CSV table of C-alpha atoms and ligand atoms in Angstrom, one decimal:
chain,number,residue,atom,x,y,z
A,1,UNK,CA,115.6,108.0,120.0
A,2,UNK,CA,119.0,107.6,121.5
A,3,UNK,CA,119.6,109.6,124.6
A,4,UNK,CA,122.9,111.1,123.5
A,5,UNK,CA,121.3,112.4,120.4
A,6,UNK,CA,118.6,114.2,122.3
A,7,UNK,CA,119.1,118.0,122.6
A,8,UNK,CA,117.8,119.8,125.6
A,9,UNK,CA,117.7,123.6,126.0
A,10,UNK,CA,117.7,124.9,129.6
A,11,UNK,CA,116.5,128.5,130.0
A,12,UNK,CA,117.0,130.0,133.4
A,13,UNK,CA,118.4,133.3,134.6
A,14,UNK,CA,119.8,131.8,137.8
A,15,UNK,CA,123.3,130.5,137.1
A,16,UNK,CA,123.0,127.9,139.9
A,17,UNK,CA,120.1,126.1,138.2
A,18,UNK,CA,121.7,126.3,134.8
A,19,UNK,CA,124.8,124.7,136.1
A,20,UNK,CA,123.0,121.9,138.1
A,21,UNK,CA,120.8,121.0,135.2
A,22,UNK,CA,123.6,121.1,132.7
A,23,UNK,CA,125.8,118.8,134.8
A,24,UNK,CA,123.1,116.3,135.7
A,25,UNK,CA,121.6,116.0,132.2
A,26,UNK,CA,125.0,115.9,130.4
A,27,UNK,CA,126.0,113.2,132.8
A,28,UNK,CA,123.1,111.2,131.7
A,29,UNK,CA,124.1,111.5,128.1
A,30,UNK,CA,121.9,114.4,126.9
A,31,UNK,CA,123.3,117.1,124.7
A,32,UNK,CA,122.6,120.3,126.7
A,33,UNK,CA,122.7,124.0,125.9
A,34,UNK,CA,121.8,126.7,128.3
A,35,UNK,CA,120.4,130.3,128.0
A,36,UNK,CA,120.0,133.0,130.6
A,37,UNK,CA,117.1,134.9,128.9
A,38,UNK,CA,114.3,134.5,126.5
A,39,UNK,CA,116.3,136.4,123.8
A,40,UNK,CA,119.3,134.0,124.3
A,41,UNK,CA,117.0,131.0,124.1
A,42,UNK,CA,115.5,132.2,120.8
A,43,UNK,CA,119.0,132.6,119.4
A,44,UNK,CA,119.9,129.1,120.3
A,45,UNK,CA,116.7,127.8,118.7
A,46,UNK,CA,117.6,129.6,115.5
A,47,UNK,CA,120.8,127.6,115.4
A,48,UNK,CA,119.3,124.2,116.0
A,49,UNK,CA,116.2,122.3,116.9
A,50,UNK,CA,115.6,121.2,120.5
A,51,UNK,CA,113.1,118.5,121.0
A,52,UNK,CA,113.1,119.2,124.7
A,53,UNK,CA,113.1,122.6,126.4
A,54,UNK,CA,113.0,123.5,130.1
A,55,UNK,CA,112.0,127.0,130.9
A,56,UNK,CA,111.9,129.0,134.1
A,57,UNK,CA,108.8,131.2,134.1
A,58,UNK,CA,110.5,134.2,135.6
A,59,UNK,CA,113.0,135.5,133.1
A,60,UNK,CA,114.6,139.0,132.9
A,61,UNK,CA,114.3,141.2,129.8
A,62,UNK,CA,111.5,141.6,127.3
A,63,UNK,CA,110.5,138.0,126.9
A,64,UNK,CA,109.2,136.2,130.0
A,65,UNK,CA,108.7,132.5,130.3
A,66,UNK,CA,105.1,132.4,129.1
A,67,UNK,CA,105.9,134.4,126.0
A,68,UNK,CA,109.0,132.2,125.2
A,69,UNK,CA,106.8,129.2,125.6
A,70,UNK,CA,104.2,130.6,123.2
A,71,UNK,CA,106.8,131.5,120.6
A,72,UNK,CA,108.4,128.1,120.8
A,73,UNK,CA,105.0,126.4,120.5
A,74,UNK,CA,104.2,128.5,117.5
A,75,UNK,CA,107.4,127.7,115.6
A,76,UNK,CA,108.7,124.3,116.7
A,77,UNK,CA,107.5,120.8,117.8
A,78,UNK,CA,109.5,120.9,121.0
A,79,UNK,CA,108.1,119.5,124.3
A,80,UNK,CA,108.4,122.2,127.0
A,81,UNK,CA,108.8,121.7,130.7
A,82,UNK,CA,108.1,124.7,132.9
A,83,UNK,CA,109.8,125.5,136.2
A,84,UNK,CA,108.1,127.9,138.5
A,85,UNK,CA,108.9,129.3,142.0
A,86,UNK,CA,106.7,128.2,144.8
A,87,UNK,CA,103.4,130.1,144.6
A,88,UNK,CA,103.5,130.5,140.8
A,89,UNK,CA,100.7,128.0,140.2
A,90,UNK,CA,98.6,130.4,138.3
A,91,UNK,CA,101.2,131.1,135.7
A,92,UNK,CA,101.9,127.4,135.5
A,93,UNK,CA,98.3,126.7,134.7
A,94,UNK,CA,98.4,129.4,132.0
A,95,UNK,CA,101.5,127.7,130.7
A,96,UNK,CA,99.7,124.4,130.4
A,97,UNK,CA,97.0,126.1,128.5
A,98,UNK,CA,99.5,127.4,126.1
A,99,UNK,CA,100.9,124.0,125.4
A,100,UNK,CA,103.5,123.3,128.1
A,101,UNK,CA,104.1,119.6,128.6
A,102,UNK,CA,104.1,119.9,132.4
A,103,UNK,CA,105.4,122.1,135.2
A,104,UNK,CA,107.5,121.5,138.3
A,105,UNK,CA,107.9,123.8,141.3
A,106,UNK,CA,111.3,125.0,142.5
A,107,UNK,CA,113.1,123.6,144.4
A,108,UNK,CA,112.7,120.2,142.8
A,109,UNK,CA,114.6,117.0,143.0
A,110,UNK,CA,116.4,115.5,140.1
A,111,UNK,CA,114.3,112.4,139.9
A,112,UNK,CA,111.3,114.6,139.2
A,113,UNK,CA,113.1,116.2,136.3
A,114,UNK,CA,114.2,112.9,134.9
A,115,UNK,CA,110.7,111.4,135.1
A,116,UNK,CA,109.3,114.4,133.1
A,117,UNK,CA,112.1,114.1,130.6
A,118,UNK,CA,111.3,110.5,130.0
A,119,UNK,CA,107.7,111.3,129.3
A,120,UNK,CA,108.6,114.2,127.0
A,121,UNK,CA,110.8,111.8,125.1
A,122,UNK,CA,107.8,109.5,124.7
A,123,UNK,CA,105.7,112.5,123.5
A,124,UNK,CA,108.5,113.4,121.0
A,125,UNK,CA,108.4,109.9,119.6
A,126,UNK,CA,104.7,110.2,118.9
A,127,UNK,CA,105.2,113.6,117.2
A,128,UNK,CA,108.0,112.0,115.1
A,129,UNK,CA,105.7,109.1,114.2
A,130,UNK,CA,102.9,111.4,113.2
A,131,UNK,CA,105.2,113.4,111.0
A,132,UNK,CA,106.3,110.2,109.4
A,133,UNK,CA,102.7,109.0,109.0
A,134,UNK,CA,101.8,112.2,107.3
A,135,UNK,CA,104.6,112.1,104.8
A,136,UNK,CA,103.5,108.5,104.1
A,137,UNK,CA,99.9,109.5,103.7
A,138,UNK,CA,101.0,112.2,101.3
A,139,UNK,CA,102.8,109.5,99.3
A,140,UNK,CA,99.8,107.3,99.3
A,141,UNK,CA,97.2,110.0,98.6
A,142,UNK,CA,99.0,113.1,97.5
A,143,UNK,CA,99.9,114.5,94.2
A,144,UNK,CA,102.6,112.0,93.7
A,145,UNK,CA,100.0,109.2,93.3
A,146,UNK,CA,98.8,110.8,90.1
A,147,UNK,CA,100.9,109.4,87.3
A,148,UNK,CA,101.1,111.0,83.9
A,149,UNK,CA,103.1,113.5,81.8
A,150,UNK,CA,100.5,114.6,79.3
A,151,UNK,CA,99.6,118.3,79.1
A,152,UNK,CA,96.1,117.3,80.3
A,153,UNK,CA,97.4,115.7,83.4
A,154,UNK,CA,99.9,118.5,84.1
A,155,UNK,CA,97.0,120.9,83.9
A,156,UNK,CA,95.1,118.8,86.4
A,157,UNK,CA,98.1,118.7,88.8
A,158,UNK,CA,98.5,122.4,88.5
A,159,UNK,CA,94.9,123.0,89.2
A,160,UNK,CA,95.1,120.7,92.3
A,161,UNK,CA,98.0,122.6,93.8
A,162,UNK,CA,96.2,125.9,93.2
A,163,UNK,CA,92.9,124.9,94.8
A,164,UNK,CA,94.2,122.7,97.6
A,165,UNK,CA,94.8,125.6,100.0
A,166,UNK,CA,91.4,127.2,99.5
A,167,UNK,CA,88.1,125.8,100.8
A,168,UNK,CA,86.3,126.4,97.6
A,169,UNK,CA,83.9,123.7,96.5
A,170,UNK,CA,85.3,121.6,93.6
A,171,UNK,CA,83.4,119.6,91.1
A,172,UNK,CA,85.4,116.8,89.4
A,173,UNK,CA,83.8,115.5,86.2
A,174,UNK,CA,85.0,112.8,83.9
A,175,UNK,CA,84.2,109.3,82.7
A,176,UNK,CA,84.4,106.3,85.0
A,177,UNK,CA,87.9,105.3,85.9
A,178,UNK,CA,89.6,108.5,85.0
A,179,UNK,CA,90.9,109.1,88.5
A,180,UNK,CA,88.3,111.4,90.0
A,181,UNK,CA,88.6,110.0,93.5
A,182,UNK,CA,92.4,110.1,93.2
A,183,UNK,CA,92.2,113.8,92.5
A,184,UNK,CA,89.8,114.5,95.3
A,185,UNK,CA,92.2,112.8,97.8
A,186,UNK,CA,95.2,114.7,96.3
A,187,UNK,CA,93.4,118.0,96.9
A,188,UNK,CA,92.6,117.1,100.5
A,189,UNK,CA,96.0,115.6,101.4
A,190,UNK,CA,97.9,118.5,99.8
A,191,UNK,CA,95.9,121.3,101.3
A,192,UNK,CA,95.7,122.8,104.8
A,193,UNK,CA,93.0,120.4,105.9
A,194,UNK,CA,95.2,117.4,105.4
A,195,UNK,CA,95.4,116.6,109.2
A,196,UNK,CA,91.7,116.6,109.4
A,197,UNK,CA,89.3,113.9,108.1
A,198,UNK,CA,88.7,113.0,104.5
A,199,UNK,CA,85.2,111.4,104.5
A,200,UNK,CA,83.7,109.7,101.4
A,201,UNK,CA,80.1,109.1,100.6
A,202,UNK,CA,78.9,107.4,97.4
A,203,UNK,CA,75.6,109.0,96.7
A,204,UNK,CA,74.5,106.5,94.1
A,205,UNK,CA,74.4,103.5,96.4
A,206,UNK,CA,72.1,104.7,99.1
A,207,UNK,CA,68.3,105.1,99.1
A,208,UNK,CA,66.9,108.6,99.7
A,209,UNK,CA,66.3,108.1,103.4
A,210,UNK,CA,69.5,106.4,104.1
A,211,UNK,CA,71.5,109.1,102.2
A,212,UNK,CA,69.8,111.8,104.3
A,213,UNK,CA,70.5,110.2,107.6
A,214,UNK,CA,74.1,109.3,106.5
A,215,UNK,CA,74.8,112.9,105.5
A,216,UNK,CA,73.0,114.8,108.3
A,217,UNK,CA,72.7,112.2,111.1
A,218,UNK,CA,69.6,111.7,113.2
A,219,UNK,CA,68.5,111.9,116.8
A,220,UNK,CA,67.1,108.9,118.6
A,221,UNK,CA,63.5,108.3,117.7
A,222,UNK,CA,63.6,110.5,114.6
A,223,UNK,CA,62.1,107.6,112.7
A,224,UNK,CA,61.4,103.9,113.4
A,225,UNK,CA,64.7,102.2,113.7
A,226,UNK,CA,66.5,105.3,115.0
A,227,UNK,CA,67.4,103.7,118.3
A,228,UNK,CA,70.2,106.1,119.1
A,229,UNK,CA,71.6,109.4,118.1
A,230,UNK,CA,73.8,109.1,115.0
A,231,UNK,CA,76.3,111.7,113.8
A,232,UNK,CA,76.1,112.6,110.1
A,233,UNK,CA,79.0,112.7,107.8
A,234,UNK,CA,78.9,116.5,107.6
A,235,UNK,CA,79.6,116.6,111.3
A,236,UNK,CA,82.1,113.8,110.9
A,237,UNK,CA,84.0,115.8,108.3
A,238,UNK,CA,83.9,119.0,110.3
A,239,UNK,CA,87.2,120.8,109.7
A,240,UNK,CA,88.0,118.5,106.9
A,241,UNK,CA,86.7,117.4,103.5
A,242,UNK,CA,83.6,115.6,102.5
A,243,UNK,CA,83.9,113.8,99.1
A,244,UNK,CA,80.5,113.3,97.6
A,245,UNK,CA,80.9,110.7,94.8
A,246,UNK,CA,78.3,110.3,92.1
A,247,UNK,CA,76.7,113.6,93.1
A,248,UNK,CA,74.4,113.4,90.0
A,249,UNK,CA,72.4,110.7,91.6
A,250,UNK,CA,71.1,112.6,94.7
A,251,UNK,CA,67.3,113.0,95.0
A,252,UNK,CA,66.0,116.5,94.9
A,253,UNK,CA,64.9,116.6,98.5
A,254,UNK,CA,68.5,116.0,99.6
A,255,UNK,CA,69.8,118.4,97.0
A,256,UNK,CA,67.9,121.2,98.8
A,257,UNK,CA,69.6,120.3,102.1
A,258,UNK,CA,73.0,120.2,100.6
A,259,UNK,CA,72.5,123.6,99.1
A,260,UNK,CA,71.7,124.9,102.5
A,261,UNK,CA,75.0,123.6,103.9
A,262,UNK,CA,76.8,125.2,101.0
A,263,UNK,CA,75.1,128.5,101.4
A,264,UNK,CA,74.8,128.8,105.2
A,265,UNK,CA,77.3,126.3,106.5
A,266,UNK,CA,74.6,124.7,108.6
A,267,UNK,CA,72.2,121.8,108.5
A,268,UNK,CA,69.5,120.1,110.6
A,269,UNK,CA,70.0,116.7,112.0
A,270,UNK,CA,66.9,114.5,111.3
A,271,UNK,CA,64.5,115.0,114.2
A,272,UNK,CA,66.4,117.9,115.6
A,273,UNK,CA,65.2,121.5,115.5
A,274,UNK,CA,68.5,123.4,116.2
A,275,UNK,CA,70.7,123.8,113.1
A,276,UNK,CA,74.3,122.7,113.4
A,277,UNK,CA,77.2,124.8,112.1
A,278,UNK,CA,80.0,123.0,110.3
A,279,UNK,CA,83.1,123.9,108.4
A,280,UNK,CA,83.4,121.3,105.7
A,281,UNK,CA,85.0,121.5,102.3
A,282,UNK,CA,83.0,119.7,99.7
A,283,UNK,CA,84.5,118.0,96.7
A,284,UNK,CA,81.9,116.4,94.4
A,285,UNK,CA,82.4,114.0,91.5
A,286,UNK,CA,80.2,112.8,88.8
A,287,UNK,CA,80.5,110.9,85.5
A,288,UNK,CA,77.2,112.3,84.3
A,289,UNK,CA,76.7,115.4,82.3
A,290,UNK,CA,75.3,117.5,85.2
A,291,UNK,CA,74.2,120.4,83.0
A,292,UNK,CA,72.1,118.0,81.1
A,293,UNK,CA,70.6,116.7,84.3
A,294,UNK,CA,69.8,120.4,85.1
A,295,UNK,CA,68.1,120.8,81.8
A,296,UNK,CA,66.1,117.6,82.5
A,297,UNK,CA,65.1,119.2,85.8
A,298,UNK,CA,66.6,116.3,87.7
A,299,UNK,CA,69.3,118.5,89.3
A,300,UNK,CA,68.8,121.9,90.9
A,301,UNK,CA,70.4,124.6,88.9
A,302,UNK,CA,71.4,126.7,92.0
A,303,UNK,CA,73.1,123.6,93.5
A,304,UNK,CA,74.9,123.0,90.3
A,305,UNK,CA,76.4,126.5,90.3
A,306,UNK,CA,77.3,126.2,94.0
A,307,UNK,CA,79.1,123.0,93.4
A,308,UNK,CA,80.8,124.0,90.2
A,309,UNK,CA,82.8,126.9,91.8
A,310,UNK,CA,85.9,125.1,90.5
A,311,UNK,CA,85.7,122.5,87.9
A,312,UNK,CA,88.3,119.9,87.2
A,313,UNK,CA,87.6,117.8,84.2
A,314,UNK,CA,89.4,114.5,84.0
A,315,UNK,CA,90.1,113.7,80.4
A,316,UNK,CA,89.4,110.2,79.2
A,317,UNK,CA,92.5,108.1,78.7
A,318,UNK,CA,92.0,107.9,75.0
A,319,UNK,CA,92.5,111.7,74.9
A,320,UNK,CA,95.9,111.5,76.6
A,321,UNK,CA,97.4,108.3,75.2
A,322,UNK,CA,100.9,109.6,75.8
A,323,UNK,CA,100.3,108.8,79.5
A,324,UNK,CA,99.9,105.1,78.8
A,325,UNK,CA,103.6,104.1,78.9
A,326,UNK,CA,104.1,105.8,82.4
A,327,UNK,CA,100.9,104.3,83.7
A,328,UNK,CA,101.9,100.8,82.4
A,329,UNK,CA,105.2,101.1,84.1
A,330,UNK,CA,103.6,102.3,87.3
A,331,UNK,CA,101.1,99.5,87.4
A,332,UNK,CA,103.7,96.8,86.5
A,333,UNK,CA,105.8,98.0,89.5
A,334,UNK,CA,102.7,98.0,91.7
A,335,UNK,CA,101.6,94.5,90.8
A,336,UNK,CA,105.2,93.1,90.7
A,337,UNK,CA,105.4,94.0,94.3
A,338,UNK,CA,102.0,92.6,95.1
A,339,UNK,CA,102.3,89.4,93.2
A,340,UNK,CA,106.0,89.0,94.0
A,341,UNK,CA,106.9,89.0,90.2
A,342,UNK,CA,109.7,90.4,88.2
A,343,UNK,CA,107.9,91.5,85.0
A,344,UNK,CA,110.0,94.0,83.1
A,345,UNK,CA,107.6,95.5,80.7
A,346,UNK,CA,105.3,95.0,77.7
A,347,UNK,CA,106.2,93.9,74.2
A,348,UNK,CA,106.2,96.5,71.3
A,349,UNK,CA,103.0,94.7,70.0
A,350,UNK,CA,101.3,95.3,73.3
A,351,UNK,CA,102.4,98.9,73.3
A,352,UNK,CA,100.8,99.3,69.8
A,353,UNK,CA,97.6,97.6,70.9
A,354,UNK,CA,97.4,99.8,74.0
A,355,UNK,CA,97.8,102.8,71.8
A,356,UNK,CA,95.0,101.8,69.4
A,357,UNK,CA,92.5,100.6,72.0
A,358,UNK,CA,89.7,103.0,73.2
A,359,UNK,CA,90.0,102.3,76.9
A,360,UNK,CA,86.3,102.8,77.6
A,361,UNK,CA,87.0,102.0,81.3
A,362,UNK,CA,90.0,104.4,81.3
A,363,UNK,CA,92.8,104.1,83.8
A,364,UNK,CA,90.9,101.7,85.9
A,365,UNK,CA,90.6,99.4,82.9
A,366,UNK,CA,94.3,99.8,82.1
A,367,UNK,CA,95.2,99.0,85.7
A,368,UNK,CA,93.0,95.8,85.6
A,369,UNK,CA,94.5,94.6,82.4
A,370,UNK,CA,98.1,95.1,83.7
A,371,UNK,CA,97.2,93.5,87.0
A,372,UNK,CA,95.9,90.4,85.3
A,373,UNK,CA,98.6,90.3,82.7
A,374,UNK,CA,101.3,90.5,85.5
A,375,UNK,CA,99.6,87.7,87.3
A,376,UNK,CA,99.1,85.5,84.2
A,377,UNK,CA,102.3,86.0,82.3
A,378,UNK,CA,105.0,83.4,82.5
A,379,UNK,CA,107.6,85.5,80.7
A,380,UNK,CA,109.2,88.6,82.0
A,381,UNK,CA,107.9,90.7,79.1
A,382,UNK,CA,104.1,90.8,78.7
A,383,UNK,CA,103.2,89.6,75.2
A,384,UNK,CA,100.2,90.2,73.0
A,385,UNK,CA,98.6,86.8,73.5
A,386,UNK,CA,98.4,87.4,77.3
A,387,UNK,CA,96.9,90.9,76.8
A,388,UNK,CA,94.5,90.4,73.9
A,389,UNK,CA,91.9,88.3,75.7
A,390,UNK,CA,92.0,90.7,78.6
A,391,UNK,CA,91.4,93.8,76.5
A,392,UNK,CA,88.6,92.3,74.5
A,393,UNK,CA,86.9,91.2,77.6
A,394,UNK,CA,87.2,94.3,79.6
A,395,UNK,CA,86.5,96.4,76.6
A,396,UNK,CA,83.1,94.9,76.5
A,397,UNK,CA,81.0,96.9,78.9
A,398,UNK,CA,78.6,94.0,79.7
A,399,UNK,CA,79.3,92.7,83.1
A,400,UNK,CA,77.9,89.2,83.7
A,401,UNK,CA,74.5,89.0,85.4
A,402,UNK,CA,76.1,87.5,88.5
A,403,UNK,CA,78.6,90.3,88.8
A,404,UNK,CA,75.7,92.8,88.6
A,405,UNK,CA,73.7,91.0,91.2
A,406,UNK,CA,76.5,91.4,93.7
A,407,UNK,CA,76.6,95.2,93.3
A,408,UNK,CA,74.4,97.9,94.8
A,409,UNK,CA,71.1,98.2,93.0
A,410,UNK,CA,71.5,101.6,91.5
A,411,UNK,CA,75.0,100.9,90.1
A,412,UNK,CA,73.9,97.5,88.8
A,413,UNK,CA,70.8,99.1,87.2
A,414,UNK,CA,72.9,101.8,85.5
A,415,UNK,CA,75.5,99.3,84.2
A,416,UNK,CA,72.7,97.0,82.9
A,417,UNK,CA,71.0,99.9,81.3
A,418,UNK,CA,74.3,101.2,79.8
A,419,UNK,CA,75.0,97.8,78.4
A,420,UNK,CA,71.6,97.6,76.9
A,421,UNK,CA,71.7,101.1,75.5
A,422,UNK,CA,75.1,100.5,73.9
A,423,UNK,CA,73.9,97.2,72.3
A,424,UNK,CA,70.6,98.8,71.1
A,425,UNK,CA,72.4,101.8,69.5
A,426,UNK,CA,75.1,99.6,67.8
A,427,UNK,CA,72.3,97.4,66.5
A,428,UNK,CA,70.2,100.2,65.0
A,429,UNK,CA,73.2,102.0,63.6
A,430,UNK,CA,74.3,98.8,61.9
A,431,UNK,CA,70.9,98.6,60.3
A,432,UNK,CA,71.2,102.1,59.0
A,433,UNK,CA,74.8,101.8,58.0
A,434,UNK,CA,75.8,104.3,60.5
A,435,UNK,CA,73.4,107.0,59.5
A,436,UNK,CA,72.4,108.7,62.8
A,437,UNK,CA,69.3,110.5,61.4
A,438,UNK,CA,67.9,107.3,60.1
A,439,UNK,CA,68.8,105.4,63.2
A,440,UNK,CA,66.9,108.0,65.3
A,441,UNK,CA,63.9,107.7,63.1
A,442,UNK,CA,64.0,103.9,63.1
A,443,UNK,CA,64.2,103.7,66.9
A,444,UNK,CA,61.9,106.7,67.5
A,445,UNK,CA,64.6,108.4,69.6
A,446,UNK,CA,65.1,112.1,69.3
A,447,UNK,CA,68.2,112.7,67.1
A,448,UNK,CA,69.8,115.0,69.7
A,449,UNK,CA,69.3,112.4,72.4
A,450,UNK,CA,70.8,109.7,70.2
A,451,UNK,CA,73.8,112.0,69.6
A,452,UNK,CA,74.2,112.5,73.3
A,453,UNK,CA,74.2,108.7,73.9
A,454,UNK,CA,76.7,108.2,71.1
A,455,UNK,CA,79.0,110.6,72.9
A,456,UNK,CA,78.3,109.2,76.3
A,457,UNK,CA,79.1,105.6,75.2
A,458,UNK,CA,81.9,106.8,73.0
A,459,UNK,CA,80.5,105.1,69.9
A,460,UNK,CA,82.3,106.3,66.8
A,461,UNK,CA,81.3,105.5,63.2
A,462,UNK,CA,84.4,103.2,63.0
A,463,UNK,CA,82.9,101.0,65.7
A,464,UNK,CA,79.9,100.3,63.5
A,465,UNK,CA,79.9,97.6,60.8
B,501,ATP,N1,96.7,109.2,86.8
B,501,ATP,C1,96.6,108.1,87.5
B,501,ATP,N2,97.8,107.6,88.0
B,501,ATP,C2,97.7,106.5,88.8
B,501,ATP,N3,96.6,105.8,89.0
B,501,ATP,C3,95.5,106.2,88.5
B,501,ATP,C4,95.4,107.4,87.7
B,501,ATP,N4,94.1,107.6,87.3
B,501,ATP,C5,93.4,106.6,87.9
B,501,ATP,N5,94.2,105.8,88.6
B,501,ATP,C6,93.8,104.5,89.2
B,501,ATP,O1,92.7,104.0,88.5
B,501,ATP,C7,91.7,103.6,89.4
B,501,ATP,C8,90.4,104.4,89.2
B,501,ATP,O2,90.6,105.7,89.7
B,501,ATP,P1,89.4,106.4,90.5
B,501,ATP,O3,88.7,105.5,91.4
B,501,ATP,O4,90.0,107.7,91.1
B,501,ATP,O5,88.5,106.8,89.2
B,501,ATP,P2,87.0,107.5,89.2
B,501,ATP,O6,87.1,108.5,88.2
B,501,ATP,O7,86.6,107.9,90.6
B,501,ATP,O8,86.1,106.3,88.7
B,501,ATP,P3,84.5,106.1,88.9
B,501,ATP,O9,83.8,107.2,88.2
B,501,ATP,O10,84.3,104.7,88.3
B,501,ATP,O11,84.3,106.1,90.4
B,501,ATP,C9,92.2,103.7,90.8
B,501,ATP,O12,92.8,102.5,91.2
B,501,ATP,C10,93.3,104.8,90.6
B,501,ATP,O13,94.3,104.6,91.6
B,502,MG,MG1,85.1,107.1,91.8
């Protein structure tokens, strides 16, 4: 901040003080305006912003110093220095409570004023930086991060901007890689909780006990190994948002406790007897069919309805293929930057291939393919021979065993099971020439269950044979 660009507003009814401050500060390069009353000051503030304001507590007319301070603090980001007559300490303390930067008692010497101004400038710098950081955060996490022009994505964006400013619980459903977490972040960083914390917990990767102590915290000695008090994530996220990923996987005992937070806004820390109150917005996500989990009695119905106040369904990529070109462009730009490359685009053949491919891993898979293609390609247009091996490989849901072993158990188990199920179903359907009823009989699976698996793994008759 250059001194000569810094504007200071001096508010004092005594013309002597106005003159002195005006002269001294102008001499030092500040741009100074003066006002003789609260009303005049507000007029000045309407015309331009003042990062620094100096106010005498005792002002004539309807608006005294305290009120002026309060109004300024309510409308602007200014740093305010208070001047009070000797003996006015009580009002000065009240002023500090209302957000004044500091106070000085009259008469003062100029050095004292200058010292305070220096510190207020430093405070303004921090305020500026924060503003900048928040606009950056919004770029990184806000609505702008969500790329797509399809009607489906437009609907999602519209929904986000409508729900962002409420505290209603949101359930985001959709296949893996469709952008559920992206949407959760966009809701948080768009809404009025954006200055508070966004806390993430992946419910699938933690054991029952760990999940509970992560969510609700524990007091020292609550169980063996609880060597000190630990804050839970609900407390951590107080005032902000808790994003509960893979909510379909929480054990029933924990479900009951989450229900209580949703219903009463309070919970018990493990080993504690006094419930804690919190104000947390919950956004949950799942790639499972939660209603089906309810029918299977694995998920509490009451919790389901509490979570599902607002539902945002993320459509799979294959249902909004018109988003692919924009996403490809977006990811090429992203990885050009990261890999220091100058890739211009994809060839028409790749475009066609992208269009016909199923994208079982959705946007995440597309992103991975583009990332690797950008890294691998030697030409500035990505050609089919670079992409084909990537698509085939990632299209196959089987991760290698080593890859699985490096992942959390539950996730690894699910992936292994998914891969097995898919293989099993494809095999039996091949045997029955795609006849689902016969396949069900052959494998002794209930037909409806088989149908559900077909849907879940997105196996269509054209995949068979
Ligand atoms: N519309 C989109 N625009 C830009 N990037 C996207 C979009 N959708 C998804 N992505 C990117 O794809 C990746 C996967 O997204 P995200 O993690 O939000 O998916 P998810 O639905 O939470 O997946 P999972 O169920 O596997 O956790 C991320 O890197 C995300 O940035
Ligand atoms: Mg996710």
